[in-house]
Amino acid sequence: SLGYVVRKVNIQRFGDSYTVDIGQIVATICNMQGAKAGFSYDERFIVTHHYEEDGTANLFLYDMQTQQVRKITDMPAGERALFPHFRSDGWIYFTVKDGTKEFAAASDAAVILAQ
């Protein structure tokens, strides 16, 4: 992906069905590449992973208030930080994989930036 478009979802109920309108664009984030993005519970931050040319994958955090992207991991060659997910307290959990091992890790980058 070369960026993201954040849209407002408007839902109206009509009897037993709904109409869904996603035509209103709230934000366009052009300066951040990555895979499936995850929103923080307060909707201030977006986190995603992105594969680098050397085969590593790092996590990137976008701050909706300041419109800045921060690289929050610096994985060594052959290792990938993948599938970030926000907890309700602002911590980010993610998976780290290398050629033979896989384990869970966490980052408080969003918590620190929010202070």
N, CA, C and O of each residue as an XYZ file, in Angstrom:
460
protein
N       0.838     -1.178      0.000
C       0.000      0.000      0.000
C       0.881      1.239      0.000
O       1.965      1.232      0.584
N       0.434      2.277     -0.636
C       1.184      3.528     -0.712
C       0.629      4.587      0.216
O       1.140      5.707      0.237
N      -0.378      4.279      0.964
C      -0.991      5.227      1.881
C      -2.362      4.723      2.296
O      -2.758      3.608      1.955
N      -3.072      5.548      3.029
C      -4.375      5.146      3.562
C      -5.365      6.284      3.414
O      -4.989      7.456      3.433
N      -6.631      5.930      3.265
C      -7.732      6.880      3.289
C      -8.631      6.476      4.452
O      -9.086      5.334      4.519
N      -8.885      7.402      5.361
C      -9.766      7.159      6.497
C     -11.109      7.796      6.164
O     -11.183      8.985      5.853
N     -12.157      7.003      6.232
C     -13.496      7.482      5.879
C     -14.450      7.380      7.071
O     -14.336      6.477      7.899
N     -15.376      8.310      7.139
C     -16.420      8.250      8.161
C     -17.500      7.285      7.678
O     -17.907      7.318      6.517
N     -17.952      6.431      8.583
C     -19.007      5.476      8.261
C     -20.317      5.996      8.830
O     -20.462      6.138     10.044
N     -21.276      6.282      7.942
C     -22.608      6.724      8.353
C     -23.596      5.606      8.061
O     -23.705      5.135      6.929
N     -24.318      5.186      9.104
C     -25.267      4.085      8.968
C     -26.649      4.584      9.355
O     -26.826      5.235     10.385
N     -27.629      4.267      8.510
C     -29.020      4.586      8.813
C     -29.841      3.313      8.723
O     -29.694      2.520      7.793
N     -30.702      3.137      9.700
C     -31.550      1.951      9.725
C     -32.883      2.274      9.069
O     -33.485      3.317      9.325
N     -33.333      1.355      8.214
C     -34.628      1.444      7.566
C     -35.341      0.112      7.750
O     -35.125     -0.822      6.978
N     -36.186      0.022      8.766
C     -36.880     -1.230      9.044
C     -35.906     -2.317      9.458
O     -35.216     -2.200     10.471
N     -35.861     -3.371      8.666
C     -34.980     -4.500      8.955
C     -33.650     -4.426      8.219
O     -32.872     -5.379      8.260
N     -33.375     -3.313      7.548
C     -32.115     -3.209      6.810
C     -31.434     -1.876      7.120
O     -31.976     -1.027      7.828
N     -30.248     -1.722      6.576
C     -29.441     -0.531      6.811
C     -28.893     -0.010      5.490
O     -28.700     -0.766      4.538
N     -28.649      1.288      5.452
C     -27.863      1.859      4.362
C     -26.556      2.349      4.975
O     -26.536      2.932      6.058
N     -25.484      2.100      4.265
C     -24.155      2.460      4.742
C     -23.538      3.423      3.740
O     -23.476      3.134      2.545
N     -23.083      4.569      4.234
C     -22.436      5.574      3.391
C     -21.009      5.777      3.891
O     -20.800      6.108      5.058
N     -20.026      5.578      3.010
C     -18.618      5.791      3.368
C     -18.000      6.870      2.480
O     -16.793      6.860      2.238
N     -18.814      7.788      2.000
C     -18.353      8.800      1.058
C     -17.555      9.944      1.663
O     -16.844     10.639      0.938
N     -17.650     10.158      2.959
C     -16.961     11.293      3.583
C     -15.550     10.898      4.004
O     -15.363     10.054      4.881
N     -14.556     11.524      3.364
C     -13.159     11.267      3.695
C     -12.760     12.149      4.872
O     -12.927     13.368      4.840
N     -12.228     11.506      5.915
C     -11.802     12.206      7.124
C     -10.327     12.571      7.046
O      -9.926     13.655      7.469
N      -9.520     11.663      6.502
C      -8.077     11.910      6.403
C      -7.492     11.100      5.259
O      -7.975     10.016      4.931
N      -6.455     11.639      4.666
C      -5.668     10.924      3.668
C      -4.235     10.907      4.171
O      -3.633     11.956      4.400
N      -3.696      9.716      4.341
C      -2.349      9.562      4.878
C      -1.472      9.051      3.737
O      -1.508      7.868      3.401
N      -0.697      9.938      3.154
C       0.102      9.592      1.982
C       1.542      9.234      2.324
O       2.241      8.643      1.501
N       1.989      9.578      3.509
C       3.403      9.412      3.858
C       3.663      8.161      4.687
O       4.612      8.127      5.471
N       2.830      7.129      4.523
C       3.017      5.916      5.318
C       2.641      4.695      4.485
O       1.506      4.576      4.023
N       3.590      3.798      4.298
C       3.324      2.540      3.622
C       3.102      1.458      4.656
O       3.513      1.595      5.809
N       2.456      0.389      4.246
C       2.314     -0.716      5.171
C       1.207     -1.664      4.799
O       0.533     -1.504      3.782
N       1.037     -2.640      5.636
C       0.003     -3.652      5.447
C      -1.251     -3.217      6.216
O      -1.500     -2.021      6.372
N      -2.021     -4.166      6.684
C      -3.253     -3.877      7.411
C      -2.959     -2.992      8.622
O      -2.164     -3.356      9.488
N      -3.592     -1.852      8.672
C      -3.347     -0.889      9.743
C      -4.294     -1.126     10.911
O      -5.422     -1.584     10.731
N      -3.816     -0.805     12.116
C      -4.638     -0.916     13.315
C      -4.732      0.425     14.011
O      -3.741      1.147     14.114
N      -5.924      0.761     14.492
C      -6.160      2.021     15.186
C      -6.063      1.828     16.688
O      -6.460      0.792     17.222
N      -5.523      2.847     17.369
C      -5.548      2.841     18.823
C      -6.991      3.060     19.281
O      -7.821      3.569     18.528
N      -7.273      2.676     20.506
C      -8.636      2.792     21.023
C      -9.112      4.238     21.117
O     -10.312      4.497     21.027
N      -8.185      5.186     21.296
C      -8.578      6.593     21.319
C      -8.582      7.211     19.924
O      -8.860      8.401     19.777
N      -8.279      6.419     18.903
C      -8.270      6.798     17.489
C      -7.236      7.869     17.153
O      -7.346      8.533     16.122
N      -6.246      8.039     18.005
C      -5.192      9.010     17.727
C      -4.090      8.416     16.856
O      -3.522      9.112     16.014
N      -3.783      7.129     17.054
C      -2.648      6.506     16.390
C      -3.080      5.398     15.445
O      -4.106      4.746     15.639
N      -2.259      5.207     14.412
C      -2.402      4.079     13.499
C      -1.056      3.369     13.485
O      -0.017      4.020     13.385
N      -1.059      2.039     13.584
C       0.178      1.272     13.545
C       0.075      0.243     12.426
O      -0.996     -0.309     12.173
N       1.189     -0.006     11.763
C       1.236     -1.000     10.702
C       2.647     -1.556     10.582
O       3.593     -0.997     11.136
N       2.782     -2.659      9.853
C       4.118     -3.163      9.551
C       4.381     -2.963      8.066
O       3.458     -2.934      7.252
N       5.653     -2.826      7.733
C       6.046     -2.618      6.346
C       7.326     -3.388      6.076
O       8.283     -3.321      6.847
N       7.330     -4.122      4.969
C       8.522     -4.874      4.576
C       9.540     -3.940      3.939
O       9.208     -3.128      3.075
N      10.780     -4.071      4.379
C      11.882     -3.285      3.836
C      12.542     -4.068      2.694
O      12.290     -5.260      2.524
N      13.383     -3.390      1.922
C      14.042     -4.025      0.782
C      14.960     -5.169      1.191
O      15.169     -6.091      0.402
N      15.514     -5.138      2.402
C      16.430     -6.186      2.859
C      15.725     -7.406      3.444
O      16.381     -8.298      3.980
N      14.382     -7.455      3.345
C      13.628     -8.603      3.847
C      13.147     -8.465      5.270
O      12.374     -9.300      5.739
N      13.584     -7.428      5.976
C      13.073     -7.207      7.327
C      11.693     -6.564      7.242
O      11.277     -6.104      6.178
N      11.005     -6.539      8.346
C       9.736     -5.814      8.446
C       9.779     -5.042      9.749
O      10.147     -5.583     10.792
N       9.401     -3.775      9.682
C       9.399     -2.910     10.861
C       8.018     -2.330     11.084
O       7.186     -2.303     10.177
N       7.782     -1.861     12.313
C       6.520     -1.227     12.661
C       6.638      0.283     12.528
O       7.664      0.878     12.857
N       5.554      0.890     12.033
C       5.480      2.335     11.881
C       4.221      2.830     12.573
O       3.160      2.214     12.480
N       4.358      3.948     13.264
C       3.273      4.535     14.038
C       2.963      5.921     13.477
O       3.847      6.772     13.385
N       1.702      6.143     13.103
C       1.253      7.430     12.579
C       0.430      8.129     13.642
O      -0.506      7.545     14.188
N       0.772      9.374     13.941
C       0.061     10.183     14.929
C      -0.922     11.082     14.187
O      -0.501     11.973     13.448
N      -2.216     10.867     14.370
C      -3.241     11.647     13.668
C      -3.240     13.111     14.109
O      -3.667     13.976     13.344
N      -2.771     13.410     15.326
C      -2.728     14.799     15.792
C      -1.609     15.590     15.137
O      -1.821     16.714     14.681
N      -0.427     15.010     15.091
C       0.738     15.730     14.563
C       1.015     15.398     13.102
O       1.824     16.069     12.461
N       0.361     14.379     12.570
C       0.530     13.904     11.199
C       1.971     13.463     10.927
O       2.482     13.638      9.820
N       2.617     12.894     11.938
C       3.985     12.406     11.802
C       4.008     10.882     11.862
O       3.240     10.256     12.593
N       4.910     10.307     11.073
C       5.146      8.866     11.073
C       6.445      8.600     11.811
O       7.453      9.274     11.595
N       6.404      7.607     12.685
C       7.622      7.213     13.410
C       7.853      5.720     13.224
O       6.933      4.914     13.368
N       9.081      5.365     12.905
C       9.481      3.968     12.858
C       9.745      3.547     14.293
O      10.597      4.133     14.960
N       9.020      2.527     14.787
C       9.136      2.186     16.209
C       9.883      0.885     16.457
O      10.091      0.508     17.610
N      10.293      0.189     15.394
C      11.187     -0.967     15.560
C      12.344     -0.810     14.581
O      12.232     -0.114     13.572
N      13.440     -1.460     14.892
C      14.606     -1.483     14.009
C      15.126     -2.918     14.001
O      16.102     -3.255     14.672
N      14.442     -3.746     13.221
C      14.725     -5.178     13.232
C      16.032     -5.472     12.506
O      16.325     -4.863     11.477
N      16.826     -6.415     13.048
C      18.056     -6.819     12.362
C      17.730     -7.649     11.118
O      16.605     -8.121     10.958
N      18.705     -7.820     10.257
C      18.526     -8.581      9.018
C      17.931     -9.956      9.314
O      18.365    -10.655     10.229
N      16.937    -10.323      8.524
C      16.317    -11.637      8.671
C      15.189    -11.703      9.683
O      14.547    -12.746      9.805
N      14.924    -10.633     10.412
C      13.834    -10.636     11.391
C      12.735     -9.673     10.959
O      12.982     -8.662     10.301
N      11.508    -10.026     11.356
C      10.352     -9.229     10.956
C       9.443     -8.959     12.152
O       9.106     -9.877     12.901
N       9.051     -7.713     12.327
C       8.020     -7.327     13.302
C       6.713     -7.243     12.519
O       6.598     -6.459     11.577
N       5.730     -8.052     12.910
C       4.516     -8.201     12.105
C       3.249     -8.118     12.947
O       3.280     -8.314     14.162
N       2.138     -7.825     12.286
C       0.785     -7.915     12.829
C       0.576     -7.125     14.122
O       0.120     -7.689     15.117
N       0.902     -5.831     14.123
C       0.709     -5.050     15.352
C      -0.761     -4.891     15.703
O      -1.628     -4.802     14.833
N      -1.013     -4.858     17.001
C      -2.380     -4.737     17.509
C      -2.351     -3.916     18.799
O      -1.544     -4.181     19.690
N      -3.233     -2.921     18.893
C      -3.308     -2.096     20.102
C      -4.076     -2.801     21.208
O      -5.105     -3.431     20.966
N      -3.566     -2.686     22.414
C      -4.331     -3.036     23.607
C      -5.099     -1.798     24.038
O      -4.815     -0.697     23.567
N      -6.052     -1.964     24.914
C      -6.871     -0.833     25.353
C      -6.078      0.186     26.166
O      -6.503      1.336     26.282
N      -4.930     -0.210     26.735
C      -4.116      0.738     27.504
C      -3.075      1.460     26.648
O      -2.253      2.208     27.179
N      -3.098      1.247     25.330
C      -2.197      1.954     24.426
C      -0.946      1.191     24.020
O      -0.251      1.595     23.088
N      -0.652      0.097     24.704
C       0.501     -0.716     24.333
C       0.210     -1.414     23.006
O      -0.941     -1.717     22.691
N       1.262     -1.663     22.238
C       1.146     -2.349     20.952
C       1.787     -3.724     21.087
O       2.968     -3.836     21.418
N       1.011     -4.758     20.832
C       1.543     -6.122     20.792
C       1.809     -6.470     19.327
O       1.079     -6.039     18.435
N       2.863     -7.254     19.092
C       3.168     -7.672     17.733
C       3.941     -8.983     17.758
O       4.420     -9.417     18.806
N       4.053     -9.597     16.608
C       4.780    -10.858     16.457
C       6.145    -10.574     15.853
O       6.268     -9.775     14.925
N       7.160    -11.224     16.377
C       8.507    -11.144     15.813
C       8.848    -12.523     15.260
O       8.729    -13.532     15.955
N       9.278    -12.550     13.990
C       9.645    -13.810     13.351
C      11.055    -13.695     12.786
O      11.453    -12.662     12.247
N      11.802    -14.800     12.928
C      13.037    -14.928     12.175
C      12.920    -16.242     11.407
O      11.817    -16.774     11.287
N      13.986    -16.763     10.902
C      13.904    -17.976     10.096
C      13.371    -19.187     10.825
O      12.766    -20.054     10.195
N      13.572    -19.282     12.134
C      13.187    -20.489     12.869
C      12.288    -20.239     14.072
O      11.608    -21.158     14.528
N      12.271    -19.016     14.596
C      11.524    -18.733     15.829
C      10.440    -17.680     15.593
O      10.488    -16.886     14.653
N       9.473    -17.720     16.489
C       8.399    -16.728     16.475
C       8.021    -16.453     17.923
O       7.826    -17.382     18.707
N       7.915    -15.161     18.282
C       7.525    -14.827     19.643
C       6.763    -13.512     19.668
O       6.785    -12.753     18.699
N       6.089    -13.247     20.780
C       5.326    -12.018     20.964
C       6.204    -10.958     21.612
O       7.067    -11.265     22.434
N       5.973     -9.712     21.231
C       6.692     -8.578     21.805
C       5.701     -7.436     22.002
O       4.572     -7.493     21.515
N       6.130     -6.405     22.716
C       5.244     -5.274     22.991
C       6.033     -3.974     22.944
O       7.244     -3.953     23.165
N       5.316     -2.884     22.651
C       5.920     -1.556     22.618
C       4.973     -0.559     23.285
O       3.755     -0.635     23.122
N       5.554      0.377     24.038
C       4.756      1.445     24.634
C       4.963      2.765     23.892
O       4.760      3.831     24.474
N       5.360      2.715     22.626
C       5.661      3.925     21.851
C       4.479      4.895     21.814
O       4.675      6.100     21.976
N       3.262      4.400     21.606
C       2.097      5.289     21.566
C       1.809      5.906     22.914
O       1.405      7.066     22.989
N       2.008      5.151     23.984
C       1.791      5.667     25.343
C       2.749      6.818     25.605
O       2.342      7.854     26.131
N       4.019      6.649     25.244
C       5.018      7.692     25.460
C       4.705      8.935     24.624
O       4.802     10.057     25.120
N       4.330      8.737     23.359
C       4.022      9.880     22.497
C       2.777     10.629     22.944
O       2.672     11.836     22.724
N       1.848      9.946     23.557
C       0.601     10.582     23.995
C       0.806     11.469     25.218
O      -0.040     12.313     25.514
N       1.925     11.289     25.938
C       2.156     12.066     27.164
C       2.615     13.469     26.860
O       2.854     14.252     27.778
